């Protein structure tokens, strides 16, 4: 596991998968992905596929709720919960 | 570049296309372009027309057309499926051959269009000397799942949460009902054809020569396309595999120039840079 925080990994993933022309560090944790960074259903799909590949998680249809995807902070909470649920005894991704 | 709107018939339907030809000189090669399906067809038009212009400027003729039930061509989308559209490719190839009989034949396809192009080019008759596949769909089932998932995500952005469940949509299709994909009624028959469509190797027959060009973040190799290319080579075909760091323009609404994709493809086809 690298020392990179979960939030930093998510920002790198967002820039990579969405072909954003900004450094990952410029993405603010609580800014809206849809309104502020132009994420739409297409890029969201790329992002979800990226999350599944990067973190080895599976996102179910019933989990497609905007509150999980509205910002980097929200995504981090969502991914952390998925990782914790997958292996309750293991340390969280940000630890 | 001369660009002419053309109409020809396939399966009793009038198909509409665009023929791009060089300003002057003999036509050295004739290229048939195979569109993807659904909304991907709309989003890809600009890039395919630009690619056609680049080839026409190098002495090639290019035909880009809508399959029956798609775009400007006649028919209801819901009434057709993959075998009809592959038959349209055959008709279009014959139409192009009748106009440029001495030109070397090639076919270029994108996404499902690339998979259709592959199927057509891999026939034992080997109707095309060269094939270019842009991010071909490897597995119809996976493609369907992704499309259904995209539908749920759109609902999430519109309503705050997904309204459909992929399992329910699949159940409807399996029961013979149609399901709406972005305004396209996907019939049960198309669903079943797609679900059975697997382009993973080994291949019983392959085109003689071709290129697979995948668009991926940071031009990272896609393992499925790597396997495809390896199997193509093992089956005695000559295959070039390249990855280009450009976004999936077939899913995007805004302008995506795809300069690197067009440059890479043009170089592979013509040997010319610039």
PDB file of C-alpha atoms in Angstrom, chain A residues 27-89:
ATOM      1  CA  UNK A  27      -9.325  19.274  -7.277  1.00  0.00           C
ATOM      2  CA  UNK A  28     -10.860  20.409  -4.013  1.00  0.00           C
ATOM      3  CA  UNK A  29     -12.224  17.779  -1.654  1.00  0.00           C
ATOM      4  CA  UNK A  30     -15.671  19.296  -1.234  1.00  0.00           C
ATOM      5  CA  UNK A  31     -16.306  20.891  -4.609  1.00  0.00           C
ATOM      6  CA  UNK A  32     -19.119  19.338  -6.665  1.00  0.00           C
ATOM      7  CA  UNK A  33     -17.864  16.934  -9.317  1.00  0.00           C
ATOM      8  CA  UNK A  34     -20.872  17.544 -11.557  1.00  0.00           C
ATOM      9  CA  UNK A  35     -21.224  21.316 -11.279  1.00  0.00           C
ATOM     10  CA  UNK A  36     -17.578  22.312 -10.765  1.00  0.00           C
ATOM     11  CA  UNK A  37     -15.624  19.733 -12.761  1.00  0.00           C
ATOM     12  CA  UNK A  38     -18.094  18.939 -15.541  1.00  0.00           C
ATOM     13  CA  UNK A  39     -18.645  15.293 -14.641  1.00  0.00           C
ATOM     14  CA  UNK A  40     -21.574  13.874 -16.617  1.00  0.00           C
ATOM     15  CA  UNK A  41     -23.084  10.420 -16.981  1.00  0.00           C
ATOM     16  CA  UNK A  42     -20.407   9.373 -19.461  1.00  0.00           C
ATOM     17  CA  UNK A  43     -17.469  10.439 -17.329  1.00  0.00           C
ATOM     18  CA  UNK A  44     -19.217   9.041 -14.290  1.00  0.00           C
ATOM     19  CA  UNK A  45     -19.310   5.675 -15.987  1.00  0.00           C
ATOM     20  CA  UNK A  46     -15.566   5.897 -16.692  1.00  0.00           C
ATOM     21  CA  UNK A  47     -15.024   6.902 -13.084  1.00  0.00           C
ATOM     22  CA  UNK A  48     -17.030   3.982 -11.711  1.00  0.00           C
ATOM     23  CA  UNK A  49     -15.122   1.522 -13.892  1.00  0.00           C
ATOM     24  CA  UNK A  50     -11.892   3.147 -12.695  1.00  0.00           C
ATOM     25  CA  UNK A  51     -12.946   2.858  -9.033  1.00  0.00           C
ATOM     26  CA  UNK A  52     -13.711  -0.830  -9.460  1.00  0.00           C
ATOM     27  CA  UNK A  53     -10.368  -1.490 -11.119  1.00  0.00           C
ATOM     28  CA  UNK A  54      -8.277   0.678  -8.797  1.00  0.00           C
ATOM     29  CA  UNK A  55      -9.791  -0.509  -5.523  1.00  0.00           C
ATOM     30  CA  UNK A  56     -11.042  -3.970  -6.447  1.00  0.00           C
ATOM     31  CA  UNK A  57     -14.585  -3.126  -5.372  1.00  0.00           C
ATOM     32  CA  UNK A  58     -17.903  -3.776  -7.080  1.00  0.00           C
ATOM     33  CA  UNK A  59     -20.486  -1.013  -7.207  1.00  0.00           C
ATOM     34  CA  UNK A  60     -24.064  -2.255  -7.390  1.00  0.00           C
ATOM     35  CA  UNK A  61     -26.922  -0.525  -9.207  1.00  0.00           C
ATOM     36  CA  UNK A  62     -28.661   0.257  -5.916  1.00  0.00           C
ATOM     37  CA  UNK A  63     -25.553   2.227  -4.854  1.00  0.00           C
ATOM     38  CA  UNK A  64     -25.825   4.637  -7.781  1.00  0.00           C
ATOM     39  CA  UNK A  65     -26.931   7.539  -5.670  1.00  0.00           C
ATOM     40  CA  UNK A  66     -25.727  11.062  -6.272  1.00  0.00           C
ATOM     41  CA  UNK A  67     -24.725  11.544  -2.647  1.00  0.00           C
ATOM     42  CA  UNK A  68     -21.903   9.010  -3.104  1.00  0.00           C
ATOM     43  CA  UNK A  69     -20.506  10.761  -6.153  1.00  0.00           C
ATOM     44  CA  UNK A  70     -21.004  14.447  -5.490  1.00  0.00           C
ATOM     45  CA  UNK A  71     -17.460  15.296  -4.342  1.00  0.00           C
ATOM     46  CA  UNK A  72     -14.075  13.741  -3.631  1.00  0.00           C
ATOM     47  CA  UNK A  73     -14.946  13.673   0.075  1.00  0.00           C
ATOM     48  CA  UNK A  74     -18.206  11.854  -0.621  1.00  0.00           C
ATOM     49  CA  UNK A  75     -16.464   9.394  -2.920  1.00  0.00           C
ATOM     50  CA  UNK A  76     -13.793   8.767  -0.300  1.00  0.00           C
ATOM     51  CA  UNK A  77     -16.452   7.994   2.318  1.00  0.00           C
ATOM     52  CA  UNK A  78     -18.184   5.657  -0.097  1.00  0.00           C
ATOM     53  CA  UNK A  79     -15.013   3.828  -1.154  1.00  0.00           C
ATOM     54  CA  UNK A  80     -13.778   3.586   2.426  1.00  0.00           C
ATOM     55  CA  UNK A  81     -17.068   2.005   3.473  1.00  0.00           C
ATOM     56  CA  UNK A  82     -16.896  -0.446   0.580  1.00  0.00           C
ATOM     57  CA  UNK A  83     -13.325  -1.398   1.459  1.00  0.00           C
ATOM     58  CA  UNK A  84     -14.186  -1.772   5.134  1.00  0.00           C
ATOM     59  CA  UNK A  85     -17.194  -3.912   4.313  1.00  0.00           C
ATOM     60  CA  UNK A  86     -15.079  -6.112   2.070  1.00  0.00           C
ATOM     61  CA  UNK A  87     -12.490  -6.795   4.764  1.00  0.00           C
ATOM     62  CA  UNK A  88     -13.631  -5.620   8.199  1.00  0.00           C
ATOM     63  CA  UNK A  89     -10.418  -6.599   9.907  1.00  0.00           C
TER      64      UNK A  89
END
